[in-house]
GROMACS .gro file of C-alpha atoms in nm:
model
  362
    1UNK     CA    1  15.724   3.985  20.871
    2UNK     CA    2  15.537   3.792  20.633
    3UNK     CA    3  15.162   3.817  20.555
    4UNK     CA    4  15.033   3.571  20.815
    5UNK     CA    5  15.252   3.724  21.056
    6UNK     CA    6  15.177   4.061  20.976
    7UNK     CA    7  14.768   3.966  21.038
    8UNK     CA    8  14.829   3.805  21.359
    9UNK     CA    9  14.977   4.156  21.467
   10UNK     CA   10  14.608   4.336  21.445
   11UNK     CA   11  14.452   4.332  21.740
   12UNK     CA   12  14.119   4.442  21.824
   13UNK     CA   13  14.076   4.825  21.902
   14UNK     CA   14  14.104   4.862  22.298
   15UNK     CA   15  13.754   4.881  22.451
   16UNK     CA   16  13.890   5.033  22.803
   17UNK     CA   17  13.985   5.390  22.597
   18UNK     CA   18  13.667   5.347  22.335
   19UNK     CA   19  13.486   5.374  22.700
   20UNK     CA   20  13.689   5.603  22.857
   21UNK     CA   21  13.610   5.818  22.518
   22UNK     CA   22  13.250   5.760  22.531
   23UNK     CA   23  13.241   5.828  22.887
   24UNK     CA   24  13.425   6.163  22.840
   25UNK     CA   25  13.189   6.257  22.542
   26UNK     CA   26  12.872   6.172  22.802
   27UNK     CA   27  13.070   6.480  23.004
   28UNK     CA   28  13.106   6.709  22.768
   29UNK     CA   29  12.860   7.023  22.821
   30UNK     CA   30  12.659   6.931  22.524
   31UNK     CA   31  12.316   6.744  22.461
   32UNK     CA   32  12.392   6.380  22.380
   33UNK     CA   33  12.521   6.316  22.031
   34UNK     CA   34  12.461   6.605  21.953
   35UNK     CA   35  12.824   6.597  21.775
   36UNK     CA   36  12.719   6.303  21.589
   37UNK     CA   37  13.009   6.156  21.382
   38UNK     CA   38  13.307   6.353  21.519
   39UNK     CA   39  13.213   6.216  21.889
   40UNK     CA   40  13.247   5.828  21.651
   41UNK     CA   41  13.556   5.956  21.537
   42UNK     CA   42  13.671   6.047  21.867
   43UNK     CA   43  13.607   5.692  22.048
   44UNK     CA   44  13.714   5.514  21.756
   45UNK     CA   45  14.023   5.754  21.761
   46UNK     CA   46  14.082   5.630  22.179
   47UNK     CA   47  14.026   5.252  22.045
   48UNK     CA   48  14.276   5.259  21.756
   49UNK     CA   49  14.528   5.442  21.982
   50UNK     CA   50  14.485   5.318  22.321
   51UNK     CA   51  14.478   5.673  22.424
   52UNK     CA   52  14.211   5.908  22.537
   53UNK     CA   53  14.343   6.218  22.405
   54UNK     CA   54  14.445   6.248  22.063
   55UNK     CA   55  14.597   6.463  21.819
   56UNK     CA   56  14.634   6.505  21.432
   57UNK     CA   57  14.990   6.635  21.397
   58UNK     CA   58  15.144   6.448  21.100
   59UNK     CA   59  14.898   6.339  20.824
   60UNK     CA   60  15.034   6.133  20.581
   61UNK     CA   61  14.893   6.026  20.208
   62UNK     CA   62  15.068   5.695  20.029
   63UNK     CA   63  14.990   5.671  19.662
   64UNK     CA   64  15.112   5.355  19.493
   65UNK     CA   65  15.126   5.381  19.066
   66UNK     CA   66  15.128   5.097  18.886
   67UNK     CA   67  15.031   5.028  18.502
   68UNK     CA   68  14.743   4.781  18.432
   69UNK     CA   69  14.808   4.550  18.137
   70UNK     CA   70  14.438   4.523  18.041
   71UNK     CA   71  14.435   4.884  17.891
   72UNK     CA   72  14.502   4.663  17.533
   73UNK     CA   73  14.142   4.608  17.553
   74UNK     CA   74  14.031   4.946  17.524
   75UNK     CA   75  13.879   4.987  17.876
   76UNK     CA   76  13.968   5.361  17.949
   77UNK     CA   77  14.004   5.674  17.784
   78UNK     CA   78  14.288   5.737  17.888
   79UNK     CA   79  14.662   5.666  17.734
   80UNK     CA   80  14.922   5.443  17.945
   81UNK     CA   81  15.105   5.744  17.921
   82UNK     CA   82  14.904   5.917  18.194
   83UNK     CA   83  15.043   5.716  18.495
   84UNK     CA   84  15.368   5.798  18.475
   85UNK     CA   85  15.327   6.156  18.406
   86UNK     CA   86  15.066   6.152  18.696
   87UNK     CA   87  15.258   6.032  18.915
   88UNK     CA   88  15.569   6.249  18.870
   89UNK     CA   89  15.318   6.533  18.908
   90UNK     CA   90  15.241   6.376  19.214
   91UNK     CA   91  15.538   6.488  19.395
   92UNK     CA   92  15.525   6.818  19.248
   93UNK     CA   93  15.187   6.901  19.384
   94UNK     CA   94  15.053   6.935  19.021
   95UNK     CA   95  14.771   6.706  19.099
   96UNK     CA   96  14.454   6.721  19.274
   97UNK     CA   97  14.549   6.493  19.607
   98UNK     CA   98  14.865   6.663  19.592
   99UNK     CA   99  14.726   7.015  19.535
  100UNK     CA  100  14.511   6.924  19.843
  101UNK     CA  101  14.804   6.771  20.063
  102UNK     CA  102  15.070   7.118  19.983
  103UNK     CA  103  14.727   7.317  20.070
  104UNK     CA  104  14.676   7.151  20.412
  105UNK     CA  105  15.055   7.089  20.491
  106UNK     CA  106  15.039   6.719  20.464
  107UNK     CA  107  15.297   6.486  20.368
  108UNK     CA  108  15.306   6.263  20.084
  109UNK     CA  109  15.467   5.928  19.953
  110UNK     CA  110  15.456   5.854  19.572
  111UNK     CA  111  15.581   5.464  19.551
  112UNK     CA  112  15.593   5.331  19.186
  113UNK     CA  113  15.520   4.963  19.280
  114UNK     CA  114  15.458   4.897  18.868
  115UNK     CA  115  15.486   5.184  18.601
  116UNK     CA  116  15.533   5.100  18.296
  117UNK     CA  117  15.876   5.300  18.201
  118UNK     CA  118  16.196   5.384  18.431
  119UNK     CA  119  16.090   5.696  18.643
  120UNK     CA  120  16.379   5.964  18.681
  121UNK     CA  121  16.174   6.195  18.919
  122UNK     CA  122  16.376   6.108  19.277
  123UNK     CA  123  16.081   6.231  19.475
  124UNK     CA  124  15.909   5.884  19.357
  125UNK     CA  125  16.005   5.617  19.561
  126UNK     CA  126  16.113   5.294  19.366
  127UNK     CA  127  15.913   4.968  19.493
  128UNK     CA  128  15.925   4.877  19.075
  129UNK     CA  129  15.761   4.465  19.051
  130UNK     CA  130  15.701   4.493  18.719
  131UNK     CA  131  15.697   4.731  18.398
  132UNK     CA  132  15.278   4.647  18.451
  133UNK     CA  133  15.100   4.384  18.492
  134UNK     CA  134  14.952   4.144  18.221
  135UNK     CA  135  14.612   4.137  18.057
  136UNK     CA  136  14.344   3.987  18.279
  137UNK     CA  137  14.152   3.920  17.973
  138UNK     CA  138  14.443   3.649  17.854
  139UNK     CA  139  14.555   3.559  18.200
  140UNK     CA  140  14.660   3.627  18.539
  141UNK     CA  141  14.749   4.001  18.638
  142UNK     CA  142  15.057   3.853  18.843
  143UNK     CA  143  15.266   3.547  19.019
  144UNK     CA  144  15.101   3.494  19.395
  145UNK     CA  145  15.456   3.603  19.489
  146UNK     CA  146  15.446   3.940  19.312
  147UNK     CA  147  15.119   3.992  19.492
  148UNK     CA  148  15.242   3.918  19.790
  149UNK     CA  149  15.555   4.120  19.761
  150UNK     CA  150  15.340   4.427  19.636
  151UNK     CA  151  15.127   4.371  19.993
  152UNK     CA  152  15.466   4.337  20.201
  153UNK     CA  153  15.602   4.659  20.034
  154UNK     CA  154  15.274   4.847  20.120
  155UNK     CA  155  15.249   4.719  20.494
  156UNK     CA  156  15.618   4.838  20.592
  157UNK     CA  157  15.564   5.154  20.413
  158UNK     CA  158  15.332   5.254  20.600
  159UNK     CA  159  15.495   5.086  20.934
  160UNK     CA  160  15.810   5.245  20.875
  161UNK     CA  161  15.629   5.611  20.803
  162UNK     CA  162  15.634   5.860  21.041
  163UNK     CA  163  15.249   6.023  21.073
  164UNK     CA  164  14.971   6.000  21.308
  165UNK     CA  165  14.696   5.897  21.074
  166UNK     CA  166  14.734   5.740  20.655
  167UNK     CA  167  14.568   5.835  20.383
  168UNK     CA  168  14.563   5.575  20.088
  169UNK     CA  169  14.564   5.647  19.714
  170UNK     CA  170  14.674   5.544  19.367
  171UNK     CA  171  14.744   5.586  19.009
  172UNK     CA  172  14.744   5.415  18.732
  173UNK     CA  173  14.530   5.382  18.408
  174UNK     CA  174  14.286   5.100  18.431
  175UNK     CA  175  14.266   5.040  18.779
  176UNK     CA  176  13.834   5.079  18.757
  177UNK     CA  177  13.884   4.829  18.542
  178UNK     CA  178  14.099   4.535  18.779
  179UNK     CA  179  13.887   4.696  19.073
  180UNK     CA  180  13.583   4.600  18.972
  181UNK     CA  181  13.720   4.252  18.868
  182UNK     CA  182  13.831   4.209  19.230
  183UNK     CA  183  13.507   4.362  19.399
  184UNK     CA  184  13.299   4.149  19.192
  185UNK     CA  185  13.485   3.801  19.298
  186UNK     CA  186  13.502   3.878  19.644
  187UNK     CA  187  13.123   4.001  19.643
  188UNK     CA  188  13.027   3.732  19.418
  189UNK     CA  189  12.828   4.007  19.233
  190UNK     CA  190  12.770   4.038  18.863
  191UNK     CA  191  12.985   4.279  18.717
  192UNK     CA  192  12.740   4.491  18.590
  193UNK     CA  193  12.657   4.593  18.920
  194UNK     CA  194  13.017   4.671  19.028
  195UNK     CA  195  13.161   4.880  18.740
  196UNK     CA  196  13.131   5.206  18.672
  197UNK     CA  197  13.270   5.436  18.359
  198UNK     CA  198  13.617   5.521  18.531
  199UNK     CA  199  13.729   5.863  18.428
  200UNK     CA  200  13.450   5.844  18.173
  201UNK     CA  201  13.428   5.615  17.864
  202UNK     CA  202  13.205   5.623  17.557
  203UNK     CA  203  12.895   5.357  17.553
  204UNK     CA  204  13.068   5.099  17.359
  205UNK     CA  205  13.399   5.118  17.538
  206UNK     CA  206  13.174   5.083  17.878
  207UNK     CA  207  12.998   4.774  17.710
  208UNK     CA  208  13.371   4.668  17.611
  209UNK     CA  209  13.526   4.709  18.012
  210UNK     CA  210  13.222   4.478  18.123
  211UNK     CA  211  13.300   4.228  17.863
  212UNK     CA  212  13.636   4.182  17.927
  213UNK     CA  213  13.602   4.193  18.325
  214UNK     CA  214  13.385   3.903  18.293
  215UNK     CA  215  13.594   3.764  18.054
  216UNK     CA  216  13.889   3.813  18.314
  217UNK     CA  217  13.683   3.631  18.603
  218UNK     CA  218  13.560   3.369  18.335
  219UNK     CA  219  13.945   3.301  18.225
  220UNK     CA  220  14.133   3.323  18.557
  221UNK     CA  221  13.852   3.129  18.774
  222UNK     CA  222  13.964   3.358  19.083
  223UNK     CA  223  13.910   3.176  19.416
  224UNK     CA  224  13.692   3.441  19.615
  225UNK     CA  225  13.774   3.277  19.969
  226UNK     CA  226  14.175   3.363  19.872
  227UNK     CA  227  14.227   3.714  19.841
  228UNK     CA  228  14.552   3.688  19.759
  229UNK     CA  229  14.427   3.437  19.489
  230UNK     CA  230  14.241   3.724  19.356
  231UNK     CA  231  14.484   3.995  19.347
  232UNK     CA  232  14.701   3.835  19.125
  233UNK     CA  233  14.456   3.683  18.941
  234UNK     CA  234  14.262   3.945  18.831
  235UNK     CA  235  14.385   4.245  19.051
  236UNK     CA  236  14.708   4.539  19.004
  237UNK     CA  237  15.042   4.614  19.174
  238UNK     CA  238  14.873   4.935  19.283
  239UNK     CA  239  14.577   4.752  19.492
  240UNK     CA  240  14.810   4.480  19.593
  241UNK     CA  241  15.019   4.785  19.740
  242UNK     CA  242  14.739   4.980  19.934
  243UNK     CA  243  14.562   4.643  20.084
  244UNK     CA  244  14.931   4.598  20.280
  245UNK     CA  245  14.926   4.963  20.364
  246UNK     CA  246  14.588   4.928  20.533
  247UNK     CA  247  14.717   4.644  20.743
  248UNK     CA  248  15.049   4.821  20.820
  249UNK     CA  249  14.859   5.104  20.935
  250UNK     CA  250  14.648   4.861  21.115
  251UNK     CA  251  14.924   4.703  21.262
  252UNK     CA  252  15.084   5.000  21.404
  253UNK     CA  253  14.806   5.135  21.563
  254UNK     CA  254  14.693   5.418  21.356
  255UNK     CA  255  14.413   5.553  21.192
  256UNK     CA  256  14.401   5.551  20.834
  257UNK     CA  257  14.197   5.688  20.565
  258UNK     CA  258  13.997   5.516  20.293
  259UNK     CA  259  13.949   5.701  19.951
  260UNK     CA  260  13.768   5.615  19.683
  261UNK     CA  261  13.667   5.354  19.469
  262UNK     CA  262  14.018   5.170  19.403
  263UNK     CA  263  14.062   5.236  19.738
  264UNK     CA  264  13.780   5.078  19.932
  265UNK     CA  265  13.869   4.794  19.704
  266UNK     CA  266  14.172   4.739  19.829
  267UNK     CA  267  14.075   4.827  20.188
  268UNK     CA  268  13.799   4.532  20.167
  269UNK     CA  269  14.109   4.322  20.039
  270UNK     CA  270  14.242   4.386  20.387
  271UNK     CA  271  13.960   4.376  20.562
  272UNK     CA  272  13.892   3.991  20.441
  273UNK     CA  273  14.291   3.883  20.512
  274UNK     CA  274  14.212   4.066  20.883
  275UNK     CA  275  13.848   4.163  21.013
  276UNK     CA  276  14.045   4.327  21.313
  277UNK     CA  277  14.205   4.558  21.032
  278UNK     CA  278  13.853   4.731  20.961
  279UNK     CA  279  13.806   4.918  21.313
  280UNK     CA  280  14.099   5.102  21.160
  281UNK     CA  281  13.903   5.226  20.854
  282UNK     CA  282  13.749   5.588  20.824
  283UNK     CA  283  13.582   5.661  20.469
  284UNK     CA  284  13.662   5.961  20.345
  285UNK     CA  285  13.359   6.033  20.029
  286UNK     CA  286  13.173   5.844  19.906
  287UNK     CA  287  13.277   5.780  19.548
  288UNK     CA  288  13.050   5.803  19.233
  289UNK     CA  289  13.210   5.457  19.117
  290UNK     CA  290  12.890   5.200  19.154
  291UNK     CA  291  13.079   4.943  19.328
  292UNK     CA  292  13.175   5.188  19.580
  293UNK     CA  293  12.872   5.143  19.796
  294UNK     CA  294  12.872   4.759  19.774
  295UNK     CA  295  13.226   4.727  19.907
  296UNK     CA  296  13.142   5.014  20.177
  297UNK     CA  297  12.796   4.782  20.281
  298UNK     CA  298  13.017   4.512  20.297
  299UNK     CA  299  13.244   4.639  20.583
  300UNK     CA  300  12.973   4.847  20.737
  301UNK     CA  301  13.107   5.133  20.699
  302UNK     CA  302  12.969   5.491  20.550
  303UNK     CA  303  13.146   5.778  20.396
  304UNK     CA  304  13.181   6.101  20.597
  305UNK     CA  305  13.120   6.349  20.302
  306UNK     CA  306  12.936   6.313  19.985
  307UNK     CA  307  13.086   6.545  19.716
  308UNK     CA  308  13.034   6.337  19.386
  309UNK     CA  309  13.381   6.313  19.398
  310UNK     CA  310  13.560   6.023  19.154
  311UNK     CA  311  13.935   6.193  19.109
  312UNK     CA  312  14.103   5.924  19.294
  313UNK     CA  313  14.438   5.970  19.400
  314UNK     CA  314  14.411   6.003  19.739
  315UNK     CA  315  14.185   6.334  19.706
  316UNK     CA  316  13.942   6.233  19.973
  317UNK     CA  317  14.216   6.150  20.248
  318UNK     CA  318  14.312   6.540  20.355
  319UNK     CA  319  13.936   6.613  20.391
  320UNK     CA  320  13.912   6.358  20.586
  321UNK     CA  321  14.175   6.438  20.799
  322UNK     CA  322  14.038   6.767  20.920
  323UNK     CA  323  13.743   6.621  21.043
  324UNK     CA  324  13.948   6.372  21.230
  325UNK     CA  325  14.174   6.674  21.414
  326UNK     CA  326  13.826   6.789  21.475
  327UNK     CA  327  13.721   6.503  21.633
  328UNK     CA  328  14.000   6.472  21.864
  329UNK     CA  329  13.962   6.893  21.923
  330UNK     CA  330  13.639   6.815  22.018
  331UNK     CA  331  13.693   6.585  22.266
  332UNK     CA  332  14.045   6.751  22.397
  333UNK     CA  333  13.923   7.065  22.422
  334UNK     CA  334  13.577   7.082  22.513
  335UNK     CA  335  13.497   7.162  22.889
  336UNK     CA  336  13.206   6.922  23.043
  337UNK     CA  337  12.921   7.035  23.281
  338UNK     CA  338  13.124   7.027  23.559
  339UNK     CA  339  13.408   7.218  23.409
  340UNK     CA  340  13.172   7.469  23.222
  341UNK     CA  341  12.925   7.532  23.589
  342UNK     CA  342  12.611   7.375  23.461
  343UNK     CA  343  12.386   7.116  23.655
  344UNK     CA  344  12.360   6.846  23.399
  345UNK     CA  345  12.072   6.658  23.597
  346UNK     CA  346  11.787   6.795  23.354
  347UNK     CA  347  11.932   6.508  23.112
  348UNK     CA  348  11.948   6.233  23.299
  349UNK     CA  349  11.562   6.156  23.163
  350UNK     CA  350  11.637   6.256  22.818
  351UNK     CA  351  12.002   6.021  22.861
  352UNK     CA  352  11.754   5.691  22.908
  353UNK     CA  353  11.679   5.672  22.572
  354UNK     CA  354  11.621   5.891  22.217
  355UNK     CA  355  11.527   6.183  22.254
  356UNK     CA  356  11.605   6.404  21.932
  357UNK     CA  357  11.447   6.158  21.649
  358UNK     CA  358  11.143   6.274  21.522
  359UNK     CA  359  10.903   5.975  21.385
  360UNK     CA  360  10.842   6.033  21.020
  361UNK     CA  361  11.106   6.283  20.953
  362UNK     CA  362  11.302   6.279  20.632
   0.00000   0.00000   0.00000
């Protein structure tokens, strides 16, 4: 299936269960909304699904590693070195998403879609483009192809995975750094307002990143209407990657889970090669990353939690999922009036319009 393809295969989330869910929730033996978010989570559940009733049985997180050439430039703190030992740990549970995932019982896929160095853990899946990409300060990340075969190998990863919702995460030193670079093209923003210190830089290294994204934009001349355009111009294997795993989760009707900052870039990727795709979207936290909130206003979405979380990784995506199996609980198991012997008629005033909100309140 190739790209176009692939986006022609997201349809829009099927109303007739969204209103059979929102129907049920009006049932439920409950004041209205009074479940806020999780009753959301439950029609949007129905709509992605087709089905009423749903449950959270196999969560899944996909990480995608992948070196970014512009660390030459001095943009993070970090050595090169850290991907590929990150991402090996990874699969051993030695890291924070993973820590969270072996906590939870949820399954995880480590896919090296550009390390730079020959990975001898077999728990890491080889999807290998490149050893890197290039410097986006001298030139483009990647060949339109490459960025289209990192997309393809994302999307049938995730169609080809076996799990009833997706979590999306990465690795890989520099990514703030091509993040940003993408967010601010496809936001038209300046790139002050997008970037953010990473895993935490020194002043003049943060002046430096800024520089050298702008320089990247300023070099490459991205075309913000051509995502794909942008990705290779300025973007990495890793975001290239998760932006086809959104739309394969998209495509395959199933929920799946937004992290943080790299990730919401990438999930606005998909979101502008398929507006259908974004129904599909849950935030997870809201990330500390500046840009975060720009990309998230742009799809009109909001983060469930806020934690100050900015780990990455895929951290966000098995917090997430609990509240999603408590969504669907929710609505599965709950009993409504009927069921639980109460006379719901006392609401039928306070059903006409809002009734909770209190004018002023903070």
């Amino acid at each position: 299936m190739d790209l176009q393809e692939l986006i022609n295969s997201i349809t829009p989330l099927d109303k007739p269960a969204m209103d059979a869910a929102a129907k049920r929730q009006a049932e439920l033996a409950k004041p209205p909304g009074s479940l806020g978010r999780l009753e959301d989570l439950s029609i949007q559940m129905a709509g992605i699904t087709g089905k009423l009733h749903n449950h959270i049985e196999k969560a899944h997180l996909l990480v995608f590693a992948a070196d970014n050439g512009v660390v030459v430039e001095g943009v993070s703190s970090a050595p090169q070195s850290v991907t590929l030992q990150q991402t090996v740990n990874l699969t051993r549970a030695k890291t924070g998403a993973s820590a969270l995932c072996k906590h939870f019982g949820d399954e995880i896929t480590v896919c090296d879609v550009g390390v730079n160095a020959d990975i001898k853990e077999p728990a890491v899946l080889n999807k290998k483009i490149a050893y890197g990409t290039q410097n986006i300060a001298k030139g483009p990340a990647m060949t339109r192809e490459q960025a289209l075969t990192a997309i393809q190998i994302g999307a049938e990863l995730a169609q080809s995975t076996d799990a009833d919702v997706f979590g999306i995460g990465e690795m890989g030193i520099g990514n703030t750094t091509t993040s940003s670079a993408v967010l601010a093209v496809l936001l038209n923003l300046d790139v002050e307002t997008v970037t953010g210190r990473g895993g935490g830089i020194t002043d003049d290294s943060f002046t430096k990143k800024k520089q050298v994204i702008s320089q990247a934009i300023a070099i490459n001349q991205p075309n913000p209407s051509d995502v794909v355009d942008v990705l290779s111009k300025v973007g990495g294997f890793d975001i290239a990657a998760m932006c086809g795993a959104f739309l394969g989760a998209a495509a395959s009707h199933r929920p799946v889970v937004i992290d943080g900052f790299i990730s919401v870039v990438a999930a606005l990727c998909a979101s502008r090669l398929c507006p259908n795709a974004t129904a599909y979207f849950i935030p997870s936290h809201a990330s500390y990353e500046i840009g975060y909130e720009k990309a998230m206003q742009a799809m009109d979405l909001q983060p469930i939690f806020l934690l100050g979380m900015r780990l990455g990784e895929g951290s966000g995506c098995p917090l997430a999922f609990r509240v999603l199996d408590a969504a669907c609980a929710v609505l599965n198991g709950m009993a409504t009036f009927d069921q639980a012997g109460i006379n719901d008629d006392y609401l039928e005033e306070i059903r006409q319009g809002d009734q909770f909100t209190v004018e002023g309140a903070k």
